[in-house]
């Protein structure tokens, strides 16, 4: 009896310890490393709000922001591919590259009402690889009451509305930016996805696209729009528009944040700045009737290396980040801080409109039915076309290396 009792005692102690260690293991700390898209207004503050809310609901979980040098310096060149994270925010032009590199795993979309184009953009080869987070694209910002700009139905009408004595700002510098503009123009000429991809893969630039982009530079004041220094100043053209130094500007929805912050922070009574309620927004006019505007999607993907509880936590974080609960945290900013004006990838109709800053409805309406491409080699094709385009558009003032860099690139002849 003594031996059996001792054995029983040992068994009970062992079971108690196993239960204890099992509980500890279940509550053991976990770290989620998140590589967010780096080009958003006040990006670190955005992350800190998501981090605090998720950690409060998940005791023992630590969410860390990945801020590697390549990721911050050139996300599109190889920064995202070199990043080491558990969760990646992926511009879907890079989605096939991330899949081919084995960086991410397929996942299941949450039961949410995503914008249809965003839902499609995260699909590749029959699988879903990310949860849509943001949608974006270029818009035309102008002064409320400027009827000529508001009513222009075609590219030519819009350019003509500016005449010789008024200006707009548009950023046409930087390899990725120029590649995006090239895609925008060829899609505006013919919005069929297969046709657009075929033109994009061509080794020579489309002459009609070059003509449209050169026309885009027409109303741009000397020294602007083709400046690397101004390209590198985040929100510069939006800020200058806010100060009344241009009649309009073209940019993503989030550039409005910089315009409104400039008004709040730096505009005095005698500075000639626009008021926030004097800024209007519309879609860019069509190039040709068969053309389509271009859009982009950023989605949240899970590392292919994750398993078990950590993978479940990563899924929970992504589902939270792509919910109206999280969007409300990071879009409705504090007093004195301009709204970020990022566009959630969920339909706006699913949100209480009373919570939205004034221009959200207009931005969603102006987003419209956009062509959003996800294709193998798309990012490289965009960057290659961007480099070539930089050599056929007028050079930047004072760019002594332009001729050497572009000596083997010639401008295509216009179609007859």
CSV table of C-alpha atoms in Angstrom, one decimal:
chain,number,residue,atom,x,y,z
A,1,UNK,CA,0.0,0.0,0.0
A,2,UNK,CA,2.8,2.4,0.8
A,3,UNK,CA,4.5,1.9,-2.6
A,4,UNK,CA,1.2,2.3,-4.4
A,5,UNK,CA,0.4,5.5,-2.4
A,6,UNK,CA,3.8,6.9,-3.2
A,7,UNK,CA,3.3,6.1,-6.9
A,8,UNK,CA,-0.1,7.7,-6.8
A,9,UNK,CA,1.4,10.7,-5.2
A,10,UNK,CA,4.1,10.9,-7.8
A,11,UNK,CA,1.6,10.6,-10.6
A,12,UNK,CA,-0.6,13.4,-9.1
A,13,UNK,CA,2.5,15.6,-8.7
A,14,UNK,CA,3.5,14.9,-12.3
A,15,UNK,CA,0.1,15.6,-13.6
A,16,UNK,CA,-0.1,18.9,-11.6
A,17,UNK,CA,3.3,20.0,-12.9
A,18,UNK,CA,2.3,19.1,-16.5
A,19,UNK,CA,-1.0,21.1,-16.1
A,20,UNK,CA,1.0,24.0,-14.6
A,21,UNK,CA,3.6,24.0,-17.4
A,22,UNK,CA,0.9,23.5,-20.0
A,23,UNK,CA,-0.9,26.7,-18.6
A,24,UNK,CA,2.4,28.6,-18.6
A,25,UNK,CA,3.1,27.4,-22.2
A,26,UNK,CA,-0.3,28.5,-23.3
A,27,UNK,CA,0.3,31.9,-21.8
A,28,UNK,CA,3.9,32.2,-22.9
A,29,UNK,CA,4.9,35.4,-24.5
A,30,UNK,CA,4.8,35.7,-28.3
A,31,UNK,CA,6.2,38.3,-30.5
A,32,UNK,CA,4.7,39.3,-33.8
A,33,UNK,CA,7.0,41.3,-36.2
A,34,UNK,CA,5.0,43.5,-38.6
A,35,UNK,CA,6.4,45.1,-41.7
A,36,UNK,CA,3.9,47.8,-42.6
A,37,UNK,CA,3.9,49.8,-45.9
A,38,UNK,CA,6.3,52.6,-45.1
A,39,UNK,CA,4.9,55.4,-47.2
A,40,UNK,CA,1.8,56.5,-45.1
A,41,UNK,CA,1.3,59.7,-43.1
A,42,UNK,CA,2.6,59.3,-39.6
A,43,UNK,CA,3.2,55.7,-40.1
A,44,UNK,CA,4.9,54.9,-36.8
A,45,UNK,CA,2.0,56.5,-34.8
A,46,UNK,CA,-0.4,54.5,-36.9
A,47,UNK,CA,1.4,51.3,-35.9
A,48,UNK,CA,1.6,52.2,-32.3
A,49,UNK,CA,-2.2,52.6,-32.1
A,50,UNK,CA,-2.7,49.1,-33.7
A,51,UNK,CA,-0.1,47.7,-31.4
A,52,UNK,CA,-1.6,49.1,-28.2
A,53,UNK,CA,-5.1,47.9,-29.1
A,54,UNK,CA,-4.1,44.4,-30.1
A,55,UNK,CA,-1.8,43.9,-27.2
A,56,UNK,CA,-4.5,45.0,-24.8
A,57,UNK,CA,-6.8,42.3,-26.1
A,58,UNK,CA,-4.0,39.7,-26.1
A,59,UNK,CA,-2.0,39.7,-22.9
A,60,UNK,CA,1.5,38.3,-23.3
A,61,UNK,CA,1.7,39.2,-27.0
A,62,UNK,CA,4.3,41.7,-28.1
A,63,UNK,CA,3.8,43.4,-31.5
A,64,UNK,CA,6.9,44.9,-33.0
A,65,UNK,CA,7.3,47.2,-36.1
A,66,UNK,CA,10.0,46.0,-38.6
A,67,UNK,CA,12.0,49.0,-39.7
A,68,UNK,CA,14.9,47.6,-41.6
A,69,UNK,CA,17.0,50.0,-43.7
A,70,UNK,CA,16.1,48.4,-47.1
A,71,UNK,CA,12.4,48.4,-46.3
A,72,UNK,CA,12.4,52.1,-45.5
A,73,UNK,CA,14.8,53.2,-48.2
A,74,UNK,CA,13.4,51.3,-51.2
A,75,UNK,CA,10.4,49.2,-50.5
A,76,UNK,CA,9.8,48.4,-54.2
A,77,UNK,CA,13.4,47.7,-55.3
A,78,UNK,CA,14.1,44.8,-52.9
A,79,UNK,CA,13.2,46.3,-49.5
A,80,UNK,CA,10.1,44.2,-48.9
A,81,UNK,CA,11.7,41.0,-50.2
A,82,UNK,CA,14.6,41.4,-47.8
A,83,UNK,CA,12.4,42.1,-44.8
A,84,UNK,CA,12.1,39.5,-42.1
A,85,UNK,CA,8.6,39.6,-40.6
A,86,UNK,CA,5.7,37.5,-39.5
A,87,UNK,CA,3.2,39.9,-41.2
A,88,UNK,CA,3.9,41.8,-44.4
A,89,UNK,CA,2.0,44.7,-45.8
A,90,UNK,CA,2.3,44.1,-49.6
A,91,UNK,CA,1.6,46.4,-52.5
A,92,UNK,CA,0.0,43.8,-54.7
A,93,UNK,CA,2.3,44.7,-57.6
A,94,UNK,CA,4.8,42.8,-55.4
A,95,UNK,CA,2.5,39.9,-54.5
A,96,UNK,CA,3.8,37.4,-57.1
A,97,UNK,CA,7.4,38.3,-56.2
A,98,UNK,CA,6.6,37.5,-52.5
A,99,UNK,CA,4.9,34.2,-53.5
A,100,UNK,CA,7.8,33.2,-55.8
A,101,UNK,CA,10.3,33.9,-53.0
A,102,UNK,CA,8.4,31.7,-50.6
A,103,UNK,CA,7.8,34.6,-48.2
A,104,UNK,CA,4.1,34.3,-47.6
A,105,UNK,CA,1.4,31.6,-47.3
A,106,UNK,CA,-2.1,31.4,-48.6
A,107,UNK,CA,-4.9,32.5,-46.3
A,108,UNK,CA,-8.6,32.8,-46.0
A,109,UNK,CA,-10.3,36.2,-46.3
A,110,UNK,CA,-12.3,37.4,-43.3
A,111,UNK,CA,-16.1,37.6,-43.8
A,112,UNK,CA,-16.1,41.4,-44.7
A,113,UNK,CA,-17.4,43.5,-47.4
A,114,UNK,CA,-14.2,44.4,-49.3
A,115,UNK,CA,-14.1,46.6,-52.4
A,116,UNK,CA,-14.4,44.1,-55.3
A,117,UNK,CA,-11.2,45.2,-57.1
A,118,UNK,CA,-9.3,44.9,-53.8
A,119,UNK,CA,-10.6,41.4,-53.2
A,120,UNK,CA,-9.5,40.4,-56.8
A,121,UNK,CA,-6.1,42.0,-56.4
A,122,UNK,CA,-5.0,39.7,-53.5
A,123,UNK,CA,-5.7,36.6,-55.7
A,124,UNK,CA,-3.0,34.9,-57.7
A,125,UNK,CA,-2.9,31.5,-59.3
A,126,UNK,CA,-6.2,30.5,-57.8
A,127,UNK,CA,-5.3,31.3,-54.2
A,128,UNK,CA,-5.7,34.2,-51.8
A,129,UNK,CA,-2.4,35.5,-50.4
A,130,UNK,CA,-3.3,38.7,-48.5
A,131,UNK,CA,-6.2,40.5,-46.8
A,132,UNK,CA,-6.9,43.9,-48.5
A,133,UNK,CA,-6.0,46.8,-46.2
A,134,UNK,CA,-5.8,50.0,-48.3
A,135,UNK,CA,-6.9,51.0,-51.8
A,136,UNK,CA,-5.2,54.0,-53.5
A,137,UNK,CA,-4.9,55.9,-56.7
A,138,UNK,CA,-4.4,59.3,-58.1
A,139,UNK,CA,-7.0,62.1,-57.7
A,140,UNK,CA,-7.2,65.7,-58.8
A,141,UNK,CA,-7.4,68.2,-56.0
A,142,UNK,CA,-8.5,71.7,-56.9
A,143,UNK,CA,-10.1,74.8,-55.4
A,144,UNK,CA,-13.8,74.5,-54.7
A,145,UNK,CA,-15.7,76.8,-57.2
A,146,UNK,CA,-13.2,76.2,-60.0
A,147,UNK,CA,-15.8,75.2,-62.5
A,148,UNK,CA,-13.4,74.8,-65.5
A,149,UNK,CA,-11.4,72.1,-63.6
A,150,UNK,CA,-14.5,70.5,-62.1
A,151,UNK,CA,-16.3,70.1,-65.5
A,152,UNK,CA,-13.3,69.1,-67.7
A,153,UNK,CA,-14.4,65.7,-69.2
A,154,UNK,CA,-11.2,64.9,-71.1
A,155,UNK,CA,-7.5,65.2,-70.6
A,156,UNK,CA,-7.3,67.9,-73.3
A,157,UNK,CA,-10.1,69.9,-71.7
A,158,UNK,CA,-8.4,69.8,-68.3
A,159,UNK,CA,-5.0,70.9,-69.7
A,160,UNK,CA,-6.6,73.6,-71.7
A,161,UNK,CA,-8.4,74.9,-68.6
A,162,UNK,CA,-5.1,76.0,-67.1
A,163,UNK,CA,-4.1,78.2,-70.0
A,164,UNK,CA,-0.7,79.9,-69.9
A,165,UNK,CA,-0.9,81.7,-66.6
A,166,UNK,CA,-2.0,79.1,-64.1
A,167,UNK,CA,-0.3,76.0,-62.9
A,168,UNK,CA,-0.8,72.6,-61.3
A,169,UNK,CA,1.6,70.3,-59.6
A,170,UNK,CA,2.2,66.6,-60.3
A,171,UNK,CA,5.2,64.5,-59.3
A,172,UNK,CA,6.9,63.0,-62.3
A,173,UNK,CA,10.1,61.9,-60.7
A,174,UNK,CA,11.3,58.6,-59.2
A,175,UNK,CA,11.5,55.2,-60.9
A,176,UNK,CA,8.4,53.7,-59.2
A,177,UNK,CA,6.4,56.9,-59.5
A,178,UNK,CA,7.1,57.2,-63.2
A,179,UNK,CA,6.4,53.5,-63.8
A,180,UNK,CA,3.0,54.0,-62.1
A,181,UNK,CA,2.3,57.0,-64.3
A,182,UNK,CA,3.2,55.0,-67.4
A,183,UNK,CA,0.8,52.3,-66.4
A,184,UNK,CA,-1.9,55.0,-65.7
A,185,UNK,CA,-1.6,56.4,-69.1
A,186,UNK,CA,-1.5,53.2,-71.1
A,187,UNK,CA,-4.6,52.0,-69.1
A,188,UNK,CA,-6.2,55.3,-69.9
A,189,UNK,CA,-5.7,54.6,-73.6
A,190,UNK,CA,-7.1,51.0,-73.4
A,191,UNK,CA,-8.4,49.6,-70.1
A,192,UNK,CA,-8.3,45.9,-71.1
A,193,UNK,CA,-6.0,44.1,-68.6
A,194,UNK,CA,-4.4,41.9,-71.2
A,195,UNK,CA,-3.7,44.8,-73.6
A,196,UNK,CA,-2.2,46.9,-70.7
A,197,UNK,CA,0.1,44.1,-69.7
A,198,UNK,CA,1.2,43.5,-73.3
A,199,UNK,CA,2.0,47.2,-73.7
A,200,UNK,CA,3.8,47.3,-70.4
A,201,UNK,CA,6.0,44.3,-71.3
A,202,UNK,CA,7.1,45.9,-74.6
A,203,UNK,CA,10.7,46.8,-74.7
A,204,UNK,CA,9.8,50.2,-76.2
A,205,UNK,CA,7.7,53.0,-74.7
A,206,UNK,CA,4.3,53.7,-76.2
A,207,UNK,CA,4.5,57.0,-78.2
A,208,UNK,CA,0.9,57.9,-77.5
A,209,UNK,CA,1.6,57.5,-73.8
A,210,UNK,CA,4.7,59.7,-74.0
A,211,UNK,CA,2.6,62.4,-75.7
A,212,UNK,CA,0.0,62.3,-72.9
A,213,UNK,CA,2.6,62.6,-70.2
A,214,UNK,CA,4.3,65.4,-71.9
A,215,UNK,CA,1.0,67.2,-72.1
A,216,UNK,CA,0.6,66.6,-68.3
A,217,UNK,CA,3.8,68.6,-67.8
A,218,UNK,CA,2.5,71.5,-69.8
A,219,UNK,CA,0.8,73.4,-67.0
A,220,UNK,CA,3.7,72.6,-64.6
A,221,UNK,CA,5.9,75.6,-63.6
A,222,UNK,CA,9.6,75.5,-64.5
A,223,UNK,CA,11.6,73.7,-61.9
A,224,UNK,CA,8.7,71.7,-60.5
A,225,UNK,CA,7.2,68.2,-61.3
A,226,UNK,CA,10.5,66.8,-62.6
A,227,UNK,CA,12.6,67.6,-59.5
A,228,UNK,CA,14.2,64.8,-57.5
A,229,UNK,CA,14.7,67.1,-54.5
A,230,UNK,CA,11.0,68.0,-54.4
A,231,UNK,CA,10.0,64.3,-55.0
A,232,UNK,CA,11.9,63.4,-51.9
A,233,UNK,CA,10.1,66.0,-49.8
A,234,UNK,CA,7.1,64.1,-48.5
A,235,UNK,CA,3.8,65.9,-49.3
A,236,UNK,CA,5.6,68.9,-50.9
A,237,UNK,CA,3.2,69.5,-53.8
A,238,UNK,CA,0.2,69.1,-51.6
A,239,UNK,CA,1.6,71.6,-49.1
A,240,UNK,CA,2.3,74.1,-51.9
A,241,UNK,CA,-1.2,73.7,-53.2
A,242,UNK,CA,-2.5,74.4,-49.7
A,243,UNK,CA,-0.5,77.6,-49.7
A,244,UNK,CA,-2.2,78.8,-52.9
A,245,UNK,CA,0.8,78.4,-55.2
A,246,UNK,CA,-0.9,76.2,-57.7
A,247,UNK,CA,-4.5,75.9,-59.0
A,248,UNK,CA,-4.6,72.2,-58.6
A,249,UNK,CA,-2.4,69.1,-57.9
A,250,UNK,CA,-2.6,65.4,-58.6
A,251,UNK,CA,-1.8,62.9,-55.9
A,252,UNK,CA,-3.0,60.0,-53.8
A,253,UNK,CA,-5.8,60.5,-51.3
A,254,UNK,CA,-3.4,60.5,-48.3
A,255,UNK,CA,-1.5,63.5,-49.8
A,256,UNK,CA,-4.5,65.5,-48.6
A,257,UNK,CA,-3.2,64.9,-45.1
A,258,UNK,CA,-0.1,67.0,-45.8
A,259,UNK,CA,-2.2,69.8,-47.4
A,260,UNK,CA,-4.5,70.0,-44.4
A,261,UNK,CA,-1.6,69.8,-41.9
A,262,UNK,CA,0.2,72.6,-43.6
A,263,UNK,CA,-2.9,74.8,-43.3
A,264,UNK,CA,-3.2,73.9,-39.6
A,265,UNK,CA,0.5,74.3,-38.7
A,266,UNK,CA,2.0,77.0,-40.9
A,267,UNK,CA,-0.6,79.2,-42.4
A,268,UNK,CA,-1.3,82.7,-41.0
A,269,UNK,CA,-3.9,85.2,-41.9
A,270,UNK,CA,-1.8,87.0,-44.5
A,271,UNK,CA,-0.2,83.9,-46.1
A,272,UNK,CA,-2.8,83.4,-48.8
A,273,UNK,CA,-3.4,79.8,-47.9
A,274,UNK,CA,-6.6,78.0,-48.8
A,275,UNK,CA,-9.0,77.0,-46.0
A,276,UNK,CA,-9.6,73.3,-45.5
A,277,UNK,CA,-13.2,73.6,-46.7
A,278,UNK,CA,-12.0,75.3,-49.9
A,279,UNK,CA,-10.4,72.1,-51.2
A,280,UNK,CA,-12.3,69.8,-53.6
A,281,UNK,CA,-11.4,66.5,-55.2
A,282,UNK,CA,-12.5,64.6,-58.3
A,283,UNK,CA,-11.3,61.7,-60.5
A,284,UNK,CA,-8.9,62.4,-63.3
A,285,UNK,CA,-10.6,62.7,-66.6
A,286,UNK,CA,-10.5,59.9,-69.1
A,287,UNK,CA,-7.9,59.7,-71.9
A,288,UNK,CA,-10.0,57.7,-74.3
A,289,UNK,CA,-13.6,56.2,-73.9
A,290,UNK,CA,-12.2,52.6,-73.8
A,291,UNK,CA,-9.6,53.5,-71.1
A,292,UNK,CA,-9.8,52.9,-67.3
A,293,UNK,CA,-8.3,54.6,-64.3
A,294,UNK,CA,-5.7,52.7,-62.4
A,295,UNK,CA,-5.8,51.8,-58.7
A,296,UNK,CA,-3.5,50.0,-56.3
A,297,UNK,CA,-4.1,47.7,-53.2
A,298,UNK,CA,-2.0,47.1,-50.1
A,299,UNK,CA,-2.7,43.8,-48.5
A,300,UNK,CA,-1.6,42.0,-45.3
A,301,UNK,CA,0.0,38.6,-45.7
A,302,UNK,CA,1.3,36.0,-43.3
A,303,UNK,CA,4.9,34.6,-43.3
A,304,UNK,CA,5.1,31.1,-44.7
A,305,UNK,CA,7.3,30.2,-41.8
A,306,UNK,CA,4.5,30.6,-39.2
A,307,UNK,CA,2.8,27.6,-37.5
A,308,UNK,CA,0.6,26.9,-34.5
A,309,UNK,CA,-0.4,29.6,-32.1
A,310,UNK,CA,1.8,32.3,-33.7
A,311,UNK,CA,0.1,31.8,-37.1
A,312,UNK,CA,-3.3,32.0,-35.4
A,313,UNK,CA,-2.2,35.3,-33.7
A,314,UNK,CA,-1.0,36.7,-37.0
A,315,UNK,CA,-4.3,35.9,-38.6
A,316,UNK,CA,-6.1,37.6,-35.7
A,317,UNK,CA,-3.9,40.7,-36.0
A,318,UNK,CA,-4.6,41.0,-39.8
A,319,UNK,CA,-8.3,40.5,-39.3
A,320,UNK,CA,-8.2,43.3,-36.6
A,321,UNK,CA,-6.1,45.6,-38.7
A,322,UNK,CA,-8.6,45.3,-41.7
A,323,UNK,CA,-11.7,46.0,-39.6
A,324,UNK,CA,-13.6,49.3,-39.0
A,325,UNK,CA,-12.6,49.1,-35.4
A,326,UNK,CA,-9.0,49.5,-36.3
A,327,UNK,CA,-9.6,52.0,-39.1
A,328,UNK,CA,-11.5,54.2,-36.7
A,329,UNK,CA,-8.5,54.2,-34.4
A,330,UNK,CA,-6.1,55.4,-37.0
A,331,UNK,CA,-8.2,57.5,-39.4
A,332,UNK,CA,-10.0,59.7,-36.9
A,333,UNK,CA,-7.0,61.5,-35.5
A,334,UNK,CA,-6.6,63.8,-32.5
A,335,UNK,CA,-7.6,67.5,-32.4
A,336,UNK,CA,-5.0,69.5,-34.4
A,337,UNK,CA,-3.9,66.6,-36.5
A,338,UNK,CA,-5.1,66.3,-40.0
A,339,UNK,CA,-6.9,63.1,-41.0
A,340,UNK,CA,-4.6,60.6,-42.8
A,341,UNK,CA,-7.2,60.2,-45.6
A,342,UNK,CA,-6.0,56.7,-46.4
A,343,UNK,CA,-8.8,54.7,-48.1
A,344,UNK,CA,-9.8,51.4,-46.3
A,345,UNK,CA,-10.3,48.4,-48.6
A,346,UNK,CA,-13.8,47.9,-47.1
A,347,UNK,CA,-16.8,49.4,-48.7
A,348,UNK,CA,-17.6,52.8,-47.1
A,349,UNK,CA,-21.3,51.9,-47.0
A,350,UNK,CA,-20.5,49.4,-44.1
A,351,UNK,CA,-19.3,52.3,-41.9
A,352,UNK,CA,-21.2,54.9,-39.9
A,353,UNK,CA,-20.8,58.0,-42.2
A,354,UNK,CA,-21.0,60.3,-39.2
A,355,UNK,CA,-17.5,59.1,-38.3
A,356,UNK,CA,-15.9,60.0,-41.6
A,357,UNK,CA,-13.9,63.2,-42.4
A,358,UNK,CA,-15.7,65.4,-44.9
A,359,UNK,CA,-14.1,64.2,-48.2
A,360,UNK,CA,-14.3,60.4,-47.7
A,361,UNK,CA,-17.5,60.0,-49.6
A,362,UNK,CA,-16.2,62.0,-52.5
A,363,UNK,CA,-12.9,60.1,-52.6
A,364,UNK,CA,-14.7,56.7,-52.7
A,365,UNK,CA,-17.0,57.9,-55.4
A,366,UNK,CA,-14.0,59.2,-57.4
A,367,UNK,CA,-12.1,56.0,-56.9
A,368,UNK,CA,-14.7,54.3,-59.1
A,369,UNK,CA,-14.2,51.1,-61.0
A,370,UNK,CA,-10.4,51.0,-61.4
A,371,UNK,CA,-8.1,48.6,-63.1
A,372,UNK,CA,-5.9,46.9,-60.5
A,373,UNK,CA,-3.3,44.5,-61.8
A,374,UNK,CA,-1.6,41.6,-60.1
A,375,UNK,CA,0.8,39.9,-62.5
A,376,UNK,CA,4.1,38.1,-62.6
A,377,UNK,CA,6.9,40.5,-63.3
A,378,UNK,CA,4.7,43.6,-62.9
A,379,UNK,CA,6.9,45.4,-60.4
A,380,UNK,CA,10.1,45.0,-62.5
A,381,UNK,CA,8.2,46.1,-65.7
A,382,UNK,CA,7.0,49.2,-63.9
A,383,UNK,CA,10.5,50.1,-62.7
A,384,UNK,CA,12.0,49.4,-66.1
A,385,UNK,CA,9.5,51.6,-67.8
A,386,UNK,CA,10.0,54.2,-65.2
A,387,UNK,CA,13.7,54.4,-65.8
A,388,UNK,CA,13.1,54.6,-69.6
A,389,UNK,CA,10.5,57.3,-69.1
A,390,UNK,CA,12.8,59.4,-67.1
A,391,UNK,CA,15.1,59.6,-70.1
A,392,UNK,CA,12.4,60.7,-72.7
A,393,UNK,CA,10.7,63.3,-70.6
A,394,UNK,CA,12.3,66.7,-70.2
A,395,UNK,CA,15.3,66.5,-67.9
A,396,UNK,CA,15.4,68.0,-64.5
A,397,UNK,CA,17.1,71.4,-64.3
A,398,UNK,CA,20.8,71.0,-63.4
A,399,UNK,CA,20.9,67.2,-63.8
A,400,UNK,CA,24.4,67.0,-65.2
A,401,UNK,CA,24.3,63.2,-65.3
A,402,UNK,CA,21.1,62.9,-67.3
A,403,UNK,CA,22.8,62.8,-70.7
A,404,UNK,CA,25.2,60.2,-69.6
A,405,UNK,CA,22.6,58.1,-67.9
A,406,UNK,CA,20.2,58.3,-70.9
A,407,UNK,CA,22.6,58.3,-73.8
A,408,UNK,CA,21.3,54.9,-75.1
A,409,UNK,CA,17.6,55.8,-74.7
A,410,UNK,CA,15.8,57.6,-77.5
A,411,UNK,CA,12.4,59.1,-77.5
A,412,UNK,CA,9.9,57.1,-79.7
A,413,UNK,CA,8.4,58.8,-82.7
A,414,UNK,CA,4.8,59.8,-82.5
A,415,UNK,CA,2.4,57.5,-84.3
A,416,UNK,CA,1.3,58.8,-87.6
